[in-house]
Tab-separated table of N, CA, C and O in Angstrom:
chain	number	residue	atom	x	y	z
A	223	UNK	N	3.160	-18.960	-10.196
A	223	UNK	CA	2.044	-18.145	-10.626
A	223	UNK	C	1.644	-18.562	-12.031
A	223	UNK	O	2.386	-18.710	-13.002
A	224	UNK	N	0.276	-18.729	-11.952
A	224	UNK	CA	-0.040	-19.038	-14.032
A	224	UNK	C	-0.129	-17.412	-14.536
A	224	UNK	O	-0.136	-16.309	-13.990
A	225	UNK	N	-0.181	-17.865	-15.692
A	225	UNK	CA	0.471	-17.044	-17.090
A	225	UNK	C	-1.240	-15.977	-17.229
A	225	UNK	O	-1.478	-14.932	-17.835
A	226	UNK	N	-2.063	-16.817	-16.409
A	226	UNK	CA	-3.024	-16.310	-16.547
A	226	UNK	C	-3.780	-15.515	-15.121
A	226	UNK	O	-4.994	-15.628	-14.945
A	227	UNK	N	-3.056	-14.855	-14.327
A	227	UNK	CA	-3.352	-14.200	-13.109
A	227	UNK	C	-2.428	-12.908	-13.051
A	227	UNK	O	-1.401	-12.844	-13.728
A	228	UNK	N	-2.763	-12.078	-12.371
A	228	UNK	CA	-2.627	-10.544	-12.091
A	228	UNK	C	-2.709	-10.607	-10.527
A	228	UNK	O	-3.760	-10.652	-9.887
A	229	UNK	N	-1.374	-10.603	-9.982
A	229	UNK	CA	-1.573	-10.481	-8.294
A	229	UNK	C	-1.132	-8.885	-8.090
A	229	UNK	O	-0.331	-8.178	-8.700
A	230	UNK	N	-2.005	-8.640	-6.969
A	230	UNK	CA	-2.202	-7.260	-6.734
A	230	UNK	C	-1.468	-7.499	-5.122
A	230	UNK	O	-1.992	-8.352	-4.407
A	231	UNK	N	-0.421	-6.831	-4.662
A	231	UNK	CA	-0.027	-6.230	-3.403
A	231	UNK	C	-0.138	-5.212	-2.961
A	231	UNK	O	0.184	-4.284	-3.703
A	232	UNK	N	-0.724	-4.808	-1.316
A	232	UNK	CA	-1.027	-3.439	-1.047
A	232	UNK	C	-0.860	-3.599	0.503
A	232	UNK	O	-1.466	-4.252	1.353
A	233	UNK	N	0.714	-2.330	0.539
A	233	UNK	CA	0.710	-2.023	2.397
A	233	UNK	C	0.776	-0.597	1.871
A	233	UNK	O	1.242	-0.102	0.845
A	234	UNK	N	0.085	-0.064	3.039
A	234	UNK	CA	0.111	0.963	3.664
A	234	UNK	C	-1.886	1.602	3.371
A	234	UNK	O	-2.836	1.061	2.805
A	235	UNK	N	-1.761	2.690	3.958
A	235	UNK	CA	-3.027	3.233	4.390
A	235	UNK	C	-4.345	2.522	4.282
A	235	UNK	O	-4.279	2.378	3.061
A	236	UNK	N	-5.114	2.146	4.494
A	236	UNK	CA	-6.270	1.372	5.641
A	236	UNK	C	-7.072	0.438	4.152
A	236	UNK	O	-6.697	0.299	2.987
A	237	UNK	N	-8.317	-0.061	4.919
A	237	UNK	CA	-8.846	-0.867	4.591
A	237	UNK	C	-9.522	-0.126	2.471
A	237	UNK	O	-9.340	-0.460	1.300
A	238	UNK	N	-10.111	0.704	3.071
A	238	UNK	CA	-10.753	1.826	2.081
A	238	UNK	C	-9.938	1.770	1.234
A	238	UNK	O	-10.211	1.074	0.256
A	239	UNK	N	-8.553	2.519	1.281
A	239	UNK	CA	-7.724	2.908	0.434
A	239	UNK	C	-7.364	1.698	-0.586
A	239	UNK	O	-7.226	1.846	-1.801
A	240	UNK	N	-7.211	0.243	0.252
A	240	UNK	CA	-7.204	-1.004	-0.351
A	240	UNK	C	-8.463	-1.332	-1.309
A	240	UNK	O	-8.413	-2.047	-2.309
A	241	UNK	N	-9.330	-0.826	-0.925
A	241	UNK	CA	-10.487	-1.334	-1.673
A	241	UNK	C	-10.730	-0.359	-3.101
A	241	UNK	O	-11.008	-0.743	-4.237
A	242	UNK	N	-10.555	0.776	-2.684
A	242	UNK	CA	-10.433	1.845	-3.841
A	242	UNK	C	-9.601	1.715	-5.196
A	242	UNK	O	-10.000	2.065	-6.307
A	243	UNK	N	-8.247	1.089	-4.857
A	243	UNK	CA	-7.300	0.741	-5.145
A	243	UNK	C	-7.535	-0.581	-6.178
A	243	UNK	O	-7.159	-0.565	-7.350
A	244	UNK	N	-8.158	-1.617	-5.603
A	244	UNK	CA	-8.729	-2.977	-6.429
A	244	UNK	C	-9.925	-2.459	-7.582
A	244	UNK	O	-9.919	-2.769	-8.774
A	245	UNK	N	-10.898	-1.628	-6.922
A	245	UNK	CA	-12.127	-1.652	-7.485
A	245	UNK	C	-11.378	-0.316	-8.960
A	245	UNK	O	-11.982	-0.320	-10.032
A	246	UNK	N	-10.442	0.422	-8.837
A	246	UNK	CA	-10.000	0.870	-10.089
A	246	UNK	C	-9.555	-0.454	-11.199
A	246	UNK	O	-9.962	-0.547	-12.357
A	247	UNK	N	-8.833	-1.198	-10.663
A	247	UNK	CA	-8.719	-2.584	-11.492
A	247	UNK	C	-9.704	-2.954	-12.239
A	247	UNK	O	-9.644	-3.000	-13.468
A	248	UNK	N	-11.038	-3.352	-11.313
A	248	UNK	CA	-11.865	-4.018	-12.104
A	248	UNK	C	-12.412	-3.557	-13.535
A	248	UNK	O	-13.022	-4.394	-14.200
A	249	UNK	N	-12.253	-2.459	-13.966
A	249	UNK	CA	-12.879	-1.876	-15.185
A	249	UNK	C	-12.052	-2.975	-16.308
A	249	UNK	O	-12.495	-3.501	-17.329
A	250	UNK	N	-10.188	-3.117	-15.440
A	250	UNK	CA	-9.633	-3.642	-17.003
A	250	UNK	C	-9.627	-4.997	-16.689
A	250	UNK	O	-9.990	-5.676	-17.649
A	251	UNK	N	-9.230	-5.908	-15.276
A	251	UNK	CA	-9.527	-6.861	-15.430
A	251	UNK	C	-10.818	-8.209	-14.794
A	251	UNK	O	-10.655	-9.428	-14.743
A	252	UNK	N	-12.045	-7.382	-14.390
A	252	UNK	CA	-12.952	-7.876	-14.011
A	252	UNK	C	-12.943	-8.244	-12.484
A	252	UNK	O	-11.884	-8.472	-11.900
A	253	UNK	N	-14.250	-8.296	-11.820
A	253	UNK	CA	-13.152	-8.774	-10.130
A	253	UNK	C	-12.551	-9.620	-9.776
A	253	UNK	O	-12.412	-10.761	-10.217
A	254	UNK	N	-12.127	-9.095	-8.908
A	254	UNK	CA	-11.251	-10.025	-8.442
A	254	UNK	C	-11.948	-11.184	-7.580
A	254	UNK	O	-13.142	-11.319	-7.313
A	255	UNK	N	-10.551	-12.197	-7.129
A	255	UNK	CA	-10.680	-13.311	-6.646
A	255	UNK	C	-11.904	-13.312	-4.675
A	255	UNK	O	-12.354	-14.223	-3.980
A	256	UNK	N	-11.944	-11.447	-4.549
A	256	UNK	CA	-12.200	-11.083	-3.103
A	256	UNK	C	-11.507	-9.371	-3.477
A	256	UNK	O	-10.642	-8.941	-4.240
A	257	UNK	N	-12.504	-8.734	-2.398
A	257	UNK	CA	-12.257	-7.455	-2.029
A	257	UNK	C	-11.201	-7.442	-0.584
A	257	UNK	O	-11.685	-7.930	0.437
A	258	UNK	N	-10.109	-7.012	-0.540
A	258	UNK	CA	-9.688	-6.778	1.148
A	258	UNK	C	-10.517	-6.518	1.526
A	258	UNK	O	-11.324	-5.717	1.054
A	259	UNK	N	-10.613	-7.353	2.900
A	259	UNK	CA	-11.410	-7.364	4.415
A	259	UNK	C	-10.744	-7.536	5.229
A	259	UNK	O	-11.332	-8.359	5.931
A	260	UNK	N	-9.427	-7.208	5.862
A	260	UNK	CA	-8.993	-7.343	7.026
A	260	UNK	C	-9.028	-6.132	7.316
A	260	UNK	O	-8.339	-5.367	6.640
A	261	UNK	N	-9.727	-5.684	8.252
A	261	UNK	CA	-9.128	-4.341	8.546
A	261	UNK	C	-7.515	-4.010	9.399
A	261	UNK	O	-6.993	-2.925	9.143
A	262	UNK	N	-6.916	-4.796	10.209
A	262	UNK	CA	-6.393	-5.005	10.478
A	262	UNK	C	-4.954	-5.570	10.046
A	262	UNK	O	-4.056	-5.936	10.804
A	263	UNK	N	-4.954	-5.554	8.722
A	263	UNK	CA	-3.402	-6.234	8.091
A	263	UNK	C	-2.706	-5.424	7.448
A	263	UNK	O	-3.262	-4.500	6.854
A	264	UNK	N	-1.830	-5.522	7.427
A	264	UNK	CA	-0.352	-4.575	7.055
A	264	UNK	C	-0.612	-4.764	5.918
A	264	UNK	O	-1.186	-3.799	5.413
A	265	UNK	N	-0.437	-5.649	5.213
A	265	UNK	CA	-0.659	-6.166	3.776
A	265	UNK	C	-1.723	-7.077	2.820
A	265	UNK	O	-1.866	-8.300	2.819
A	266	UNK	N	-2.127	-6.480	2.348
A	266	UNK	CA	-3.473	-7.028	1.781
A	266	UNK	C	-3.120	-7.552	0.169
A	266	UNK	O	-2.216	-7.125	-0.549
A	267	UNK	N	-4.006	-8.482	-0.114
A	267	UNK	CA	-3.643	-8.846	-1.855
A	267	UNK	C	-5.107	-8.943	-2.229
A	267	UNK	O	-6.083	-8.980	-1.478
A	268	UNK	N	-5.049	-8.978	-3.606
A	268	UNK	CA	-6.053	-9.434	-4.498
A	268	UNK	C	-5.586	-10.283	-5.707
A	268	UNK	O	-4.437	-9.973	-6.024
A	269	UNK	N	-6.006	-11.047	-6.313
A	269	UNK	CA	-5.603	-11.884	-7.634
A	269	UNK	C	-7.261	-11.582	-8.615
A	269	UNK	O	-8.427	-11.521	-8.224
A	270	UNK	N	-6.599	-11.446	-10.069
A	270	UNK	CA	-7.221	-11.338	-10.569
A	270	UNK	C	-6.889	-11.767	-12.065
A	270	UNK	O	-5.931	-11.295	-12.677
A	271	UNK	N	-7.922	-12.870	-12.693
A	271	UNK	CA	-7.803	-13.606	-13.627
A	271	UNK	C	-7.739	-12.626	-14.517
A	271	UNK	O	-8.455	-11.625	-14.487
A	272	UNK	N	-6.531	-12.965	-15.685
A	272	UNK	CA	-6.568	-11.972	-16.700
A	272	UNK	C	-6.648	-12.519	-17.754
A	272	UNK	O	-6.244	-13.648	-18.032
A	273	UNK	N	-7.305	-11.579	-18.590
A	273	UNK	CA	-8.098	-12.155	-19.740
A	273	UNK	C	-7.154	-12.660	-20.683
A	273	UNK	O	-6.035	-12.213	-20.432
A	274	UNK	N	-7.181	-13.658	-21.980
A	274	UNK	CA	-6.250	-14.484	-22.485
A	274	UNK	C	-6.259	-13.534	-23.396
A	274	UNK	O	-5.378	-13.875	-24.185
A	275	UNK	N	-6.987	-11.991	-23.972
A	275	UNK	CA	-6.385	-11.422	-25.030
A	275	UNK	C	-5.956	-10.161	-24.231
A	275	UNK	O	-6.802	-9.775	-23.425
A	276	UNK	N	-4.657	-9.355	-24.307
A	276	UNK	CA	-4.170	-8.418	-23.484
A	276	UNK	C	-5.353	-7.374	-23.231
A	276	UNK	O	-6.116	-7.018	-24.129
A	277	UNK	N	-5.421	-6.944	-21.977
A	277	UNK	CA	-6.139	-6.177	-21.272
A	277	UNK	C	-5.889	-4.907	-21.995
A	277	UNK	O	-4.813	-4.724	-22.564
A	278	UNK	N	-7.047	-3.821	-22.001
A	278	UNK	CA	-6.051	-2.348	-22.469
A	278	UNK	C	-6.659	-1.575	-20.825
A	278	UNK	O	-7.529	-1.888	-20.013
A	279	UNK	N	-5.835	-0.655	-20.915
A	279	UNK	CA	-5.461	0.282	-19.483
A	279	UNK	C	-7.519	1.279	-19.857
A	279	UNK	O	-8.083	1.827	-20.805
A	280	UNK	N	-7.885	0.880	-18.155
A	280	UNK	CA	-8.880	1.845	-18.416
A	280	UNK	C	-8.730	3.330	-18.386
A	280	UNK	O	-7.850	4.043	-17.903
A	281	UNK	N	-9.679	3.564	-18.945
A	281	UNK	CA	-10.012	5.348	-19.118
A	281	UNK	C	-8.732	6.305	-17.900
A	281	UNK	O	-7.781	5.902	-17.230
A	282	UNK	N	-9.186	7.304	-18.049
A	282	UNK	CA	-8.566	8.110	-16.762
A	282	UNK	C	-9.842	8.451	-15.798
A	282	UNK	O	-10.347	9.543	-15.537
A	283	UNK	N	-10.139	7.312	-15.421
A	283	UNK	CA	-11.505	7.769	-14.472
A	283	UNK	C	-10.752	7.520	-12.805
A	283	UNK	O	-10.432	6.402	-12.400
A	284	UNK	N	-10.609	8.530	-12.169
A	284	UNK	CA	-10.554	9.208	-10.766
A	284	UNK	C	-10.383	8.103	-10.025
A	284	UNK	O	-11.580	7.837	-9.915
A	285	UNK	N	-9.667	6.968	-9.234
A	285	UNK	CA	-9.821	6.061	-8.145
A	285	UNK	C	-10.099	6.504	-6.943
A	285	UNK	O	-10.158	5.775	-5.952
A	286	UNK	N	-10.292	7.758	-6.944
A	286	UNK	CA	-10.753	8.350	-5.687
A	286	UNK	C	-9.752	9.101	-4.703
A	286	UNK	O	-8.577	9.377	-4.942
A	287	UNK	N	-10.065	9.217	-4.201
A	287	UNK	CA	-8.747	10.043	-2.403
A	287	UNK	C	-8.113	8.403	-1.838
A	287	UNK	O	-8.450	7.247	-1.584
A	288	UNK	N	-7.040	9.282	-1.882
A	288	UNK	CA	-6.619	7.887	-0.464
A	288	UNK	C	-6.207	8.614	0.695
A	288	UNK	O	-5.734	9.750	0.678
A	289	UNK	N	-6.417	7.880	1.738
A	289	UNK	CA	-6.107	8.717	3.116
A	289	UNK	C	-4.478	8.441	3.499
A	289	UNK	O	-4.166	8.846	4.618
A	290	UNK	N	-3.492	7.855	2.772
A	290	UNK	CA	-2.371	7.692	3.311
A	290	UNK	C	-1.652	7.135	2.005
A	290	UNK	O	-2.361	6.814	1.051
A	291	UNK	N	-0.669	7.045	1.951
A	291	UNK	CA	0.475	6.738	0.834
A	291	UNK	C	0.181	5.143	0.940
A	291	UNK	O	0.007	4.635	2.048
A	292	UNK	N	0.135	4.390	-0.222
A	292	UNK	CA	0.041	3.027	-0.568
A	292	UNK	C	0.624	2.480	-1.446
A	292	UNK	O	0.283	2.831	-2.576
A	293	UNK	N	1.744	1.397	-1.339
A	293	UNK	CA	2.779	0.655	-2.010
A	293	UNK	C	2.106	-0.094	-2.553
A	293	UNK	O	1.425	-0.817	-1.827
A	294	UNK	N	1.984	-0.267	-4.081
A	294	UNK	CA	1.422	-1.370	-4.689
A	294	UNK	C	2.331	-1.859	-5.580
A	294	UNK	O	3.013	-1.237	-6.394
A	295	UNK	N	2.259	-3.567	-5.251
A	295	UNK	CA	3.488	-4.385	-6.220
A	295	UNK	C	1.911	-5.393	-6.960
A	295	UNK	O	1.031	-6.121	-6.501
A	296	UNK	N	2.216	-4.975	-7.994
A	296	UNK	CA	1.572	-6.099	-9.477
A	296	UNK	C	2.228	-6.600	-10.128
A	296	UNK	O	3.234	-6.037	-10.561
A	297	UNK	N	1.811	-8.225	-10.539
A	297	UNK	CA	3.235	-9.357	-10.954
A	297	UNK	C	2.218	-10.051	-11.669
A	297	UNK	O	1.106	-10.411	-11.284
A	298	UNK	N	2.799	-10.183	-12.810
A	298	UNK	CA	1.892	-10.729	-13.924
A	298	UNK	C	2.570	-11.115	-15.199
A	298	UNK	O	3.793	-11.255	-15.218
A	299	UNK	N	1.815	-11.300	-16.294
A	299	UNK	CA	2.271	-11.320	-17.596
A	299	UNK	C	2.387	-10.093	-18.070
A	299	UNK	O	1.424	-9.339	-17.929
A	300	UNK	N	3.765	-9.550	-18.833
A	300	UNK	CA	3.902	-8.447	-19.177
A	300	UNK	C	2.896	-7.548	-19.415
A	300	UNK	O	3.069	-6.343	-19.230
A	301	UNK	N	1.545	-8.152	-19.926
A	301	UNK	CA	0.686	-6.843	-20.516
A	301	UNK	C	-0.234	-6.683	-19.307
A	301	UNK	O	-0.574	-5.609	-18.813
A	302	UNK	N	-0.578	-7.873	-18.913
A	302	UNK	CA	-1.349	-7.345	-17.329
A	302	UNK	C	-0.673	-6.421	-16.520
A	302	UNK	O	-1.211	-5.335	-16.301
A	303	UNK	N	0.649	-6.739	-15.945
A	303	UNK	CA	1.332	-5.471	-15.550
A	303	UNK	C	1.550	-4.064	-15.932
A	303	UNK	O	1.652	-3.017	-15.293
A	304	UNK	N	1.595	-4.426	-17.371
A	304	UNK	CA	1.424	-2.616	-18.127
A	304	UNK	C	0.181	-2.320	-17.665
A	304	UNK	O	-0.026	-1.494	-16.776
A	305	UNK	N	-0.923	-3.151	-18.399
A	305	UNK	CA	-1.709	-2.505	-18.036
A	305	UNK	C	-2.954	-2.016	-16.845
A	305	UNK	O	-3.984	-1.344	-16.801
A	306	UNK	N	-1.919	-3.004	-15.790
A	306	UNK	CA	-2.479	-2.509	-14.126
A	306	UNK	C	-1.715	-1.105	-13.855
A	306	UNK	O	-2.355	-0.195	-13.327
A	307	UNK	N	-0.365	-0.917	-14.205
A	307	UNK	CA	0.363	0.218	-14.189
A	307	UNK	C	-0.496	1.333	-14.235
A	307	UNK	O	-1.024	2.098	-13.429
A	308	UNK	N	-0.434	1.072	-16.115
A	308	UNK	CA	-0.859	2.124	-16.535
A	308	UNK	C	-2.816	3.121	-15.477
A	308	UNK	O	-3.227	4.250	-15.205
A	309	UNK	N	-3.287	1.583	-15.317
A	309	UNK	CA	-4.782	2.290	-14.876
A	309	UNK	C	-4.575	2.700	-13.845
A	309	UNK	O	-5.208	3.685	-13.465
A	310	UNK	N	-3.401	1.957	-12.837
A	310	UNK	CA	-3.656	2.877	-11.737
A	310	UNK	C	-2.403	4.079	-11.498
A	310	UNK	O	-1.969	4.462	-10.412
A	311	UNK	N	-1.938	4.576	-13.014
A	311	UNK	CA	-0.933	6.079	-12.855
A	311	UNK	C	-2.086	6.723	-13.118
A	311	UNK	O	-2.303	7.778	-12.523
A	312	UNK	N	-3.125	6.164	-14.143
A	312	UNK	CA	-4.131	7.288	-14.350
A	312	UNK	C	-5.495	7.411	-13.456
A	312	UNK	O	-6.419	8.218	-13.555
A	313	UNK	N	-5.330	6.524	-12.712
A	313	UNK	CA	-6.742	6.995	-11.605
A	313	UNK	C	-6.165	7.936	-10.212
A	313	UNK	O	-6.788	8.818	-9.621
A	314	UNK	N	-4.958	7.492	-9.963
A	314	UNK	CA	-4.661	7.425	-8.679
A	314	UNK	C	-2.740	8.755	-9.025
A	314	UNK	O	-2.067	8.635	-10.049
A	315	UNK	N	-2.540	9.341	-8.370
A	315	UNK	CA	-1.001	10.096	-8.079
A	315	UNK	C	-0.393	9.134	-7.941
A	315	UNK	O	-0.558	8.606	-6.841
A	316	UNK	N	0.687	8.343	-9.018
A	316	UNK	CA	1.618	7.715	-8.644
A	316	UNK	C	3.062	7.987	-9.115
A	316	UNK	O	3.513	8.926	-9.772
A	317	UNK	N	3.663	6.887	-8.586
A	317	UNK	CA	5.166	7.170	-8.694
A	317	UNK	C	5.621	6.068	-8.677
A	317	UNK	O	5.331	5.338	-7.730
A	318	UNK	N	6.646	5.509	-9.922
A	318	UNK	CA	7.026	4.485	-10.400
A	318	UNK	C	8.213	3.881	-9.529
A	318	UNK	O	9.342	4.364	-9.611
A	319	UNK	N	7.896	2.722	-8.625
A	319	UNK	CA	9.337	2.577	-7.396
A	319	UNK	C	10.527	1.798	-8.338
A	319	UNK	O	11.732	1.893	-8.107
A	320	UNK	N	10.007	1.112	-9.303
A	320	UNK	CA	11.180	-0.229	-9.232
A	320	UNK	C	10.236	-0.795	-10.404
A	320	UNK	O	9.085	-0.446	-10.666
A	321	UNK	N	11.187	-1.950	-11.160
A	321	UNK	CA	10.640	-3.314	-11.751
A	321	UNK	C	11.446	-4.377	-11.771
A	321	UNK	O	12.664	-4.336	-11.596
A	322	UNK	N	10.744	-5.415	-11.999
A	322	UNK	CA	11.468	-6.418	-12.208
A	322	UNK	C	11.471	-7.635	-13.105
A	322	UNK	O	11.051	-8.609	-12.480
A	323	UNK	N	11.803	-7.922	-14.373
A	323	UNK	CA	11.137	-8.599	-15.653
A	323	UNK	C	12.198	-10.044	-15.652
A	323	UNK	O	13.392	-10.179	-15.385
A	324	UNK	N	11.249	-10.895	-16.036
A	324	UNK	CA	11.838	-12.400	-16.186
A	324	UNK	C	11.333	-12.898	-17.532
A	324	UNK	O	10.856	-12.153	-18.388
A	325	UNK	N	11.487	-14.329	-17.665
A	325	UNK	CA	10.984	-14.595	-19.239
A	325	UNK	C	9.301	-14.664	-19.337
A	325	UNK	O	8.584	-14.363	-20.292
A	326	UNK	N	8.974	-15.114	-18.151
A	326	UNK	CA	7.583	-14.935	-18.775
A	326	UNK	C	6.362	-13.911	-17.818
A	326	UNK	O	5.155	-13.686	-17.903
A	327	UNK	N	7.135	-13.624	-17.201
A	327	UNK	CA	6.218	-12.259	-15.776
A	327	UNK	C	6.826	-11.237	-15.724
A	327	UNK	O	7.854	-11.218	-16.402
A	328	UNK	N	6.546	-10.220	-15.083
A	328	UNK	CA	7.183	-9.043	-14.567
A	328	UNK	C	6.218	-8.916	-13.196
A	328	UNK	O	5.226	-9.517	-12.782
A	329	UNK	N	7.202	-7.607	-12.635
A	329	UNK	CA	6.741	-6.852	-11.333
A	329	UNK	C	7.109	-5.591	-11.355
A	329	UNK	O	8.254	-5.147	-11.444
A	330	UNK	N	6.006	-4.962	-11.262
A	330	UNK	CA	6.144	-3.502	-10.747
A	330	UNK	C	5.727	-2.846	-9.537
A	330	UNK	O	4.648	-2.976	-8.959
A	331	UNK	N	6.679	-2.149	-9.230
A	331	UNK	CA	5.905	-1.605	-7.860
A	331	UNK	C	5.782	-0.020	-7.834
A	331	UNK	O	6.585	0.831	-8.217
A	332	UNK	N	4.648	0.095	-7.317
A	332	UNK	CA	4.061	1.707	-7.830
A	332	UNK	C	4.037	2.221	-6.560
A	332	UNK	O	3.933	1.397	-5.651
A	333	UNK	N	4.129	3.740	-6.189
A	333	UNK	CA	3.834	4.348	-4.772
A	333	UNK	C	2.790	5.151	-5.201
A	333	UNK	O	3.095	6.209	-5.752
A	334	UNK	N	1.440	4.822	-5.040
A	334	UNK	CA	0.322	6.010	-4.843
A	334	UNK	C	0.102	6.280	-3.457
A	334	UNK	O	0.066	5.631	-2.411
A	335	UNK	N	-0.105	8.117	-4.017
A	335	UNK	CA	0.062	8.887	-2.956
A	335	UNK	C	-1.260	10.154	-2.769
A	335	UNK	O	-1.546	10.768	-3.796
A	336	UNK	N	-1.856	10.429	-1.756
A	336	UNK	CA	-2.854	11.061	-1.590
A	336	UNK	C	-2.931	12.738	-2.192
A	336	UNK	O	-3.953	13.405	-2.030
């Protein structure tokens, strides 16, 4: 992975919930590489180029309803990960599963819940 990407992982509840989920992102790190379109896949991703001066966490603006509980793992450079964390504890009900930090990335995985 470069030093300069933000990968977004997402199973569980439907296509929508995936898209809701990305489009809270874009405020901090611009869009992404593609919106999920499968309707049909267990697991959906997005990548999203992150900016070379640290991102800050957007506002507390609402990501909307989700219709079902959704596992999201984000793996990045430390501050992209904070601050994908952080935007989506404050748009979305979440709950902090796990991390995992190396020398130059981390991973977090978040459970938002409806």
């Amino acid at each position: 992975m470069s030093d300069t990407q933000l990968t977004v992982t997402l199973s569980g509840g439907g296509i929508d919930d995936a898209r809701a989920i990305v489009r809270a992102l874009e405020g901090v790190f611009g869009a992404p590489d593609g919106l999920p379109a499968d309707d049909h896949a267990t697991v959906r991703t997005a990548t999203f180029d992150a900016p070379a001066t640290p991102p800050s966490p957007a506002g507390r603006t609402a990501g909307g309803a989700l219709s079902a509980p959704v596992t999201v793992t984000v793996q990045g450079t430390p501050q992209a990960v904070e601050a994908a964390s952080e935007t989506l504890t404050h748009a979305f009900t979440a709950r902090n599963e796990g991390a995992a930090a190396g020398d130059q990335e981390r991973e977090r995985q978040l459970r938002l819940v409806p």
